[in-house]
Tab-separated table of N, CA and C in Angstrom:
chain	number	residue	atom	x	y	z
B	583	SER	N	-70.203	-59.680	-162.625
B	583	SER	CA	-69.261	-59.752	-163.857
B	583	SER	C	-68.937	-61.086	-164.519
B	584	ALA	N	-69.187	-61.186	-165.784
B	584	ALA	CA	-69.058	-62.587	-166.463
B	584	ALA	C	-67.417	-62.787	-166.655
B	585	THR	N	-66.567	-61.801	-166.645
B	585	THR	CA	-65.198	-61.982	-166.747
B	585	THR	C	-64.407	-61.581	-165.570
B	586	GLY	N	-64.908	-60.682	-164.640
B	586	GLY	CA	-64.143	-60.257	-163.660
B	586	GLY	C	-63.250	-59.353	-163.923
B	587	LEU	N	-63.113	-58.709	-165.242
B	587	LEU	CA	-62.215	-57.518	-165.658
B	587	LEU	C	-62.628	-56.390	-165.086
B	588	VAL	N	-61.873	-55.612	-164.654
B	588	VAL	CA	-62.020	-54.306	-164.305
B	588	VAL	C	-60.875	-53.386	-165.028
B	589	GLU	N	-61.505	-52.379	-165.659
B	589	GLU	CA	-60.776	-51.389	-166.445
B	589	GLU	C	-61.030	-50.064	-166.043
B	590	LEU	N	-59.893	-49.092	-165.818
B	590	LEU	CA	-60.269	-47.807	-165.470
B	590	LEU	C	-59.534	-46.955	-166.386
B	591	TRP	N	-60.096	-45.730	-166.793
B	591	TRP	CA	-59.545	-44.918	-167.659
B	591	TRP	C	-59.384	-43.481	-167.060
B	592	VAL	N	-58.287	-42.740	-167.150
B	592	VAL	CA	-57.996	-41.518	-166.560
B	592	VAL	C	-57.586	-40.578	-167.680
B	593	ASN	N	-58.382	-39.401	-167.974
B	593	ASN	CA	-58.052	-38.502	-168.939
B	593	ASN	C	-57.903	-39.141	-170.322
B	594	GLU	N	-58.768	-39.919	-170.780
B	594	GLU	CA	-58.883	-40.851	-172.045
B	594	GLU	C	-57.828	-41.748	-172.251
B	595	LYS	N	-57.174	-42.183	-171.136
B	595	LYS	CA	-56.072	-43.200	-171.057
B	595	LYS	C	-56.248	-44.335	-170.370
B	596	PRO	N	-56.282	-45.539	-170.831
B	596	PRO	CA	-56.523	-46.699	-170.018
B	596	PRO	C	-55.350	-46.926	-169.140
B	597	LEU	N	-55.725	-47.295	-167.876
B	597	LEU	CA	-54.692	-47.921	-166.816
B	597	LEU	C	-54.763	-49.503	-166.958
B	598	VAL	N	-54.020	-49.983	-166.377
B	598	VAL	CA	-53.831	-51.465	-166.403
B	598	VAL	C	-55.070	-52.055	-165.858
B	599	ARG	N	-55.417	-53.202	-166.781
B	599	ARG	CA	-56.684	-53.901	-166.486
B	599	ARG	C	-56.355	-54.933	-165.329
B	600	LYS	N	-57.349	-55.078	-164.534
B	600	LYS	CA	-57.251	-56.135	-163.485
B	600	LYS	C	-58.584	-57.163	-163.411
B	601	SER	N	-58.166	-58.228	-162.988
B	601	SER	CA	-59.151	-59.099	-162.838
B	601	SER	C	-59.492	-59.301	-161.270
B	602	LEU	N	-60.642	-59.226	-161.028
B	602	LEU	CA	-60.962	-59.291	-159.527
B	602	LEU	C	-61.706	-60.449	-159.275
B	603	GLN	N	-63.068	-60.754	-159.573
B	603	GLN	CA	-63.812	-62.018	-159.260
B	603	GLN	C	-64.679	-62.338	-160.304
B	604	LYS	N	-64.485	-63.412	-160.962
B	604	LYS	CA	-65.268	-63.892	-162.072
B	604	LYS	C	-66.652	-64.127	-161.596
B	605	GLY	N	-67.723	-63.832	-162.249
B	605	GLY	CA	-69.019	-63.989	-161.842
B	605	GLY	C	-69.561	-63.450	-160.591
B	606	HIS	N	-68.996	-62.407	-160.094
B	606	HIS	CA	-69.313	-61.780	-158.882
B	606	HIS	C	-70.248	-60.659	-159.103
B	607	SER	N	-71.176	-60.426	-158.236
B	607	SER	CA	-72.003	-59.381	-158.513
B	607	SER	C	-72.157	-58.429	-157.115
B	608	VAL	N	-72.136	-57.303	-157.006
B	608	VAL	CA	-72.370	-56.432	-155.924
B	608	VAL	C	-73.770	-56.443	-155.272
B	609	SER	N	-73.857	-56.836	-153.969
B	609	SER	CA	-75.301	-56.998	-153.401
B	609	SER	C	-75.781	-55.555	-153.207
B	610	ALA	N	-76.996	-55.405	-152.739
B	610	ALA	CA	-77.745	-54.283	-152.481
B	610	ALA	C	-77.072	-53.461	-151.145
B	611	GLU	N	-76.190	-54.356	-150.461
B	611	GLU	CA	-75.463	-53.879	-149.431
B	611	GLU	C	-74.116	-53.329	-149.454
B	612	GLY	N	-73.892	-53.428	-150.748
B	612	GLY	CA	-72.496	-52.907	-151.187
B	612	GLY	C	-72.167	-51.516	-151.128
B	613	SER	N	-70.926	-51.096	-151.097
B	613	SER	CA	-70.611	-49.756	-150.844
B	613	SER	C	-69.415	-49.579	-151.956
B	614	ILE	N	-69.437	-48.266	-152.353
B	614	ILE	CA	-68.335	-48.062	-153.160
B	614	ILE	C	-67.455	-46.791	-152.494
B	615	VAL	N	-66.278	-47.098	-152.336
B	615	VAL	CA	-65.256	-46.299	-151.688
B	615	VAL	C	-64.348	-45.617	-152.585
B	616	ILE	N	-64.296	-44.370	-152.698
B	616	ILE	CA	-63.626	-43.541	-153.610
B	616	ILE	C	-62.600	-42.778	-152.777
B	617	GLY	N	-61.225	-42.903	-153.243
B	617	GLY	CA	-60.372	-41.990	-152.748
B	617	GLY	C	-59.511	-42.612	-151.481
B	618	GLN	N	-59.998	-43.752	-151.285
B	618	GLN	CA	-59.468	-44.321	-149.875
B	618	GLN	C	-59.318	-45.952	-149.972
B	619	GLU	N	-58.087	-46.376	-149.700
B	619	GLU	CA	-58.095	-47.985	-149.660
B	619	GLU	C	-58.651	-48.389	-148.387
B	620	GLN	N	-59.363	-49.377	-148.334
B	620	GLN	CA	-60.030	-49.921	-146.955
B	620	GLN	C	-59.462	-51.306	-146.716
B	621	ASP	N	-59.263	-51.481	-145.314
B	621	ASP	CA	-58.607	-52.701	-144.871
B	621	ASP	C	-59.704	-53.683	-144.464
B	622	THR	N	-60.839	-53.217	-144.328
B	622	THR	CA	-62.024	-54.178	-144.029
B	622	THR	C	-63.344	-53.624	-144.951
B	623	PHE	N	-64.231	-54.523	-144.947
B	623	PHE	CA	-65.417	-53.823	-145.681
B	623	PHE	C	-66.058	-52.681	-144.878
B	624	GLY	N	-65.910	-51.595	-145.776
B	624	GLY	CA	-66.598	-50.356	-145.218
B	624	GLY	C	-65.650	-49.672	-144.110
B	625	GLY	N	-64.670	-49.979	-143.953
B	625	GLY	CA	-63.716	-49.430	-142.888
B	625	GLY	C	-62.387	-49.894	-142.777
B	626	GLY	N	-61.712	-49.468	-141.609
B	626	GLY	CA	-60.237	-49.827	-141.611
B	626	GLY	C	-59.450	-48.798	-142.377
B	627	PHE	N	-59.821	-47.568	-142.468
B	627	PHE	CA	-59.064	-46.732	-143.140
B	627	PHE	C	-57.902	-46.119	-142.623
B	628	ASP	N	-56.895	-45.775	-143.387
B	628	ASP	CA	-55.542	-45.261	-142.987
B	628	ASP	C	-55.327	-44.080	-143.779
B	629	ILE	N	-55.200	-42.703	-142.851
B	629	ILE	CA	-55.220	-41.519	-143.489
B	629	ILE	C	-53.812	-41.406	-144.604
B	630	ASN	N	-52.891	-42.352	-144.412
B	630	ASN	CA	-51.719	-42.323	-145.186
B	630	ASN	C	-51.929	-43.029	-146.461
B	631	GLN	N	-53.062	-43.776	-146.799
B	631	GLN	CA	-53.349	-44.419	-147.998
B	631	GLN	C	-54.553	-43.608	-148.603
B	632	SER	N	-54.793	-42.312	-148.486
B	632	SER	CA	-56.078	-41.661	-149.058
B	632	SER	C	-55.416	-41.061	-150.177
B	633	PHE	N	-56.515	-40.847	-151.236
B	633	PHE	CA	-56.095	-40.192	-152.403
B	633	PHE	C	-56.036	-38.658	-152.267
B	634	VAL	N	-54.988	-37.999	-152.702
B	634	VAL	CA	-54.793	-36.458	-152.742
B	634	VAL	C	-55.070	-36.135	-154.096
B	635	GLY	N	-55.986	-35.036	-154.366
B	635	GLY	CA	-56.037	-34.690	-155.619
B	635	GLY	C	-57.600	-34.254	-156.107
B	636	GLU	N	-57.970	-34.283	-157.236
B	636	GLU	CA	-59.360	-33.900	-157.560
B	636	GLU	C	-59.910	-35.175	-158.446
B	637	ILE	N	-60.995	-35.503	-158.352
B	637	ILE	CA	-61.839	-36.466	-159.243
B	637	ILE	C	-63.079	-35.760	-159.783
B	638	THR	N	-63.142	-35.955	-160.845
B	638	THR	CA	-64.480	-35.277	-161.611
B	638	THR	C	-65.100	-36.306	-162.571
B	639	ASP	N	-66.252	-36.203	-162.833
B	639	ASP	CA	-66.935	-37.057	-163.865
B	639	ASP	C	-66.641	-38.481	-163.798
B	640	LEU	N	-67.015	-39.215	-162.673
B	640	LEU	CA	-66.871	-40.468	-162.280
B	640	LEU	C	-68.098	-41.215	-162.836
B	641	TYR	N	-67.850	-42.198	-163.857
B	641	TYR	CA	-68.949	-43.129	-164.415
B	641	TYR	C	-68.653	-44.529	-164.126
B	642	MET	N	-69.541	-45.361	-164.013
B	642	MET	CA	-69.331	-46.868	-163.767
B	642	MET	C	-70.412	-47.576	-164.653
B	643	TRP	N	-69.829	-48.272	-165.298
B	643	TRP	CA	-70.870	-49.415	-166.447
B	643	TRP	C	-70.659	-50.779	-165.951
B	644	ASP	N	-71.708	-51.544	-166.348
B	644	ASP	CA	-71.487	-53.138	-166.119
B	644	ASP	C	-70.935	-53.769	-167.240
B	645	ARG	N	-70.188	-53.266	-168.151
B	645	ARG	CA	-69.602	-53.630	-169.414
B	645	ARG	C	-68.496	-52.845	-169.381
B	646	ILE	N	-67.376	-53.564	-170.435
B	646	ILE	CA	-66.264	-52.592	-170.854
B	646	ILE	C	-66.583	-51.986	-172.053
B	647	LEU	N	-66.365	-50.625	-171.967
B	647	LEU	CA	-66.565	-49.737	-173.099
B	647	LEU	C	-65.474	-49.765	-174.097
B	648	CYS	N	-65.881	-49.639	-175.233
B	648	CYS	CA	-64.877	-49.581	-176.371
B	648	CYS	C	-64.172	-48.216	-176.317
B	649	PRO	N	-62.852	-48.125	-176.723
B	649	PRO	CA	-62.177	-46.746	-176.660
B	649	PRO	C	-63.006	-45.483	-177.047
B	650	ASP	N	-63.671	-45.643	-178.163
B	650	ASP	CA	-64.273	-44.688	-178.768
B	650	ASP	C	-65.525	-44.093	-177.718
B	651	GLU	N	-66.176	-45.202	-177.101
B	651	GLU	CA	-67.057	-44.763	-176.118
B	651	GLU	C	-66.618	-43.830	-174.977
B	652	VAL	N	-65.231	-44.414	-174.650
B	652	VAL	CA	-64.624	-43.716	-173.354
B	652	VAL	C	-64.305	-42.248	-173.974
B	653	VAL	N	-63.829	-42.130	-175.004
B	653	VAL	CA	-63.616	-40.698	-175.489
B	653	VAL	C	-65.048	-39.857	-175.544
B	654	LEU	N	-66.079	-40.325	-175.946
B	654	LEU	CA	-67.363	-39.868	-175.914
B	654	LEU	C	-67.749	-39.351	-174.552
B	655	ALA	N	-67.703	-40.462	-173.630
B	655	ALA	CA	-67.910	-40.164	-172.106
B	655	ALA	C	-67.156	-38.878	-171.501
B	656	PHE	N	-65.747	-38.925	-172.040
B	656	PHE	CA	-64.839	-37.934	-171.564
B	656	PHE	C	-65.337	-36.441	-172.096
B	657	HIS	N	-65.889	-36.470	-173.232
B	657	HIS	CA	-66.391	-35.122	-173.783
B	657	HIS	C	-67.872	-34.934	-173.441
B	658	ASN	N	-68.416	-35.539	-172.459
B	658	ASN	CA	-69.869	-35.177	-171.718
B	658	ASN	C	-71.004	-35.783	-172.740
B	659	TYR	N	-70.497	-36.683	-173.716
B	659	TYR	CA	-71.695	-37.160	-174.523
B	659	TYR	C	-72.198	-38.298	-173.645
B	660	PRO	N	-73.787	-38.108	-173.578
B	660	PRO	CA	-74.309	-39.125	-172.671
B	660	PRO	C	-74.461	-40.493	-173.169
B	661	LEU	N	-73.770	-41.383	-172.601
B	661	LEU	CA	-73.734	-42.909	-173.025
B	661	LEU	C	-74.810	-43.535	-172.297
B	662	PRO	N	-75.706	-44.327	-172.758
B	662	PRO	CA	-76.819	-44.980	-172.061
B	662	PRO	C	-76.157	-46.134	-171.293
B	663	GLY	N	-77.059	-46.676	-170.345
B	663	GLY	CA	-76.482	-47.930	-169.583
B	663	GLY	C	-75.669	-47.922	-168.654
B	664	TYR	N	-75.302	-46.791	-168.077
B	664	TYR	CA	-74.341	-46.675	-167.013
B	664	TYR	C	-74.885	-47.376	-165.781
B	665	LEU	N	-74.127	-47.902	-165.049
B	665	LEU	CA	-74.631	-48.669	-163.912
B	665	LEU	C	-74.998	-47.828	-162.780
B	666	ILE	N	-74.344	-46.608	-162.405
B	666	ILE	CA	-74.729	-45.729	-161.334
B	666	ILE	C	-74.646	-44.346	-161.980
B	667	ASN	N	-75.808	-43.766	-161.481
B	667	ASN	CA	-75.988	-42.208	-161.637
B	667	ASN	C	-75.341	-41.640	-160.390
B	668	TRP	N	-74.309	-41.085	-160.560
B	668	TRP	CA	-73.433	-40.492	-159.407
B	668	TRP	C	-74.190	-39.239	-158.701
B	669	ARG	N	-74.887	-38.567	-159.722
B	669	ARG	CA	-75.600	-37.325	-159.180
B	669	ARG	C	-76.754	-37.711	-158.424
B	670	SER	N	-77.337	-38.896	-158.505
B	670	SER	CA	-78.423	-39.087	-157.752
B	670	SER	C	-78.331	-39.947	-156.544
B	671	LEU	N	-76.945	-40.363	-156.129
B	671	LEU	CA	-76.755	-41.138	-155.059
B	671	LEU	C	-76.700	-40.523	-153.758
B	672	SER	N	-77.078	-41.171	-152.727
B	672	SER	CA	-76.875	-40.562	-151.288
B	672	SER	C	-75.334	-40.961	-150.903
B	673	TYR	N	-74.781	-40.321	-150.324
B	673	TYR	CA	-73.166	-40.516	-149.927
B	673	TYR	C	-72.865	-39.792	-148.514
B	674	SER	N	-71.833	-40.196	-147.978
B	674	SER	CA	-71.483	-39.635	-146.776
B	674	SER	C	-69.905	-39.319	-146.878
B	675	ILE	N	-69.452	-38.175	-146.331
B	675	ILE	CA	-68.125	-37.793	-146.442
B	675	ILE	C	-67.433	-38.021	-145.102
B	676	ARG	N	-66.260	-38.819	-145.073
B	676	ARG	CA	-65.526	-38.987	-143.916
B	676	ARG	C	-64.209	-38.252	-143.934
B	677	GLY	N	-63.872	-37.650	-142.983
B	677	GLY	CA	-62.602	-37.045	-143.153
B	677	GLY	C	-62.730	-35.714	-143.816
B	678	TYR	N	-61.831	-35.048	-144.263
B	678	TYR	CA	-61.857	-33.912	-145.043
B	678	TYR	C	-61.896	-34.148	-146.642
B	679	ALA	N	-62.987	-33.606	-147.243
B	679	ALA	CA	-63.206	-33.886	-148.518
B	679	ALA	C	-64.187	-32.573	-148.962
B	680	LEU	N	-63.936	-32.005	-149.986
B	680	LEU	CA	-64.702	-30.987	-150.679
B	680	LEU	C	-65.451	-31.345	-151.913
B	681	VAL	N	-66.772	-31.146	-151.753
B	681	VAL	CA	-67.371	-31.344	-153.150
B	681	VAL	C	-67.792	-29.988	-153.624
B	682	LYS	N	-67.109	-29.759	-154.845
B	682	LYS	CA	-67.393	-28.443	-155.442
B	682	LYS	C	-68.507	-28.646	-156.515
B	683	PRO	N	-69.517	-27.498	-156.703
B	683	PRO	CA	-70.506	-27.601	-157.518
B	683	PRO	C	-69.965	-27.434	-158.943
B	684	VAL	N	-70.614	-27.950	-159.986
B	684	VAL	CA	-70.117	-27.764	-161.406
B	684	VAL	C	-70.350	-26.241	-161.786
B	685	LEU	N	-69.169	-25.585	-162.241
B	685	LEU	CA	-69.462	-24.236	-162.601
B	685	LEU	C	-70.224	-24.142	-163.983
B	686	LEU	N	-69.634	-24.860	-165.034
B	686	LEU	CA	-70.160	-24.619	-166.320
B	686	LEU	C	-70.120	-26.204	-166.981
B	687	SER	N	-71.263	-26.747	-167.075
B	687	SER	CA	-71.084	-28.008	-167.531
B	687	SER	C	-70.661	-28.084	-169.281
B	688	ALA	N	-70.813	-27.041	-169.946
B	688	ALA	CA	-70.383	-26.853	-171.329
B	688	ALA	C	-68.826	-26.657	-171.251
B	689	GLN	N	-68.214	-26.228	-170.333
B	689	GLN	CA	-66.864	-25.870	-170.129
B	689	GLN	C	-65.844	-27.041	-170.690
B	690	ARG	N	-66.105	-28.195	-170.422
B	690	ARG	CA	-65.347	-29.431	-170.664
B	690	ARG	C	-65.484	-29.615	-172.295
B	691	ALA	N	-66.809	-29.601	-172.645
B	691	ALA	CA	-66.972	-29.836	-174.036
B	691	ALA	C	-66.371	-29.116	-175.091
B	692	GLY	N	-65.741	-27.908	-174.788
B	692	GLY	CA	-65.133	-27.141	-175.747
B	692	GLY	C	-63.833	-27.389	-176.084
């Protein structure tokens, strides 16, 4: 990251931007933890700090998207250059988590 800036959007609305580490890149041994705060690299999980809810359509880019691009992604318009293809990742589930199949991909576009 040239700036270290991280920006998250939920349901077309931006959350507070955060600066993590300028000039940092994730190595091949990196891991992404979703729904759980970790106390150490890849571990140290506390059940009381876990996310409860539903996450769908999670994307990550290596650049900040403009608001119009975020809206397009929200409406399932394919934006090029995403950093991670979530559908092709190998992953492991720890604890109780349910991965539901997509029922209708066109359902959100309407």
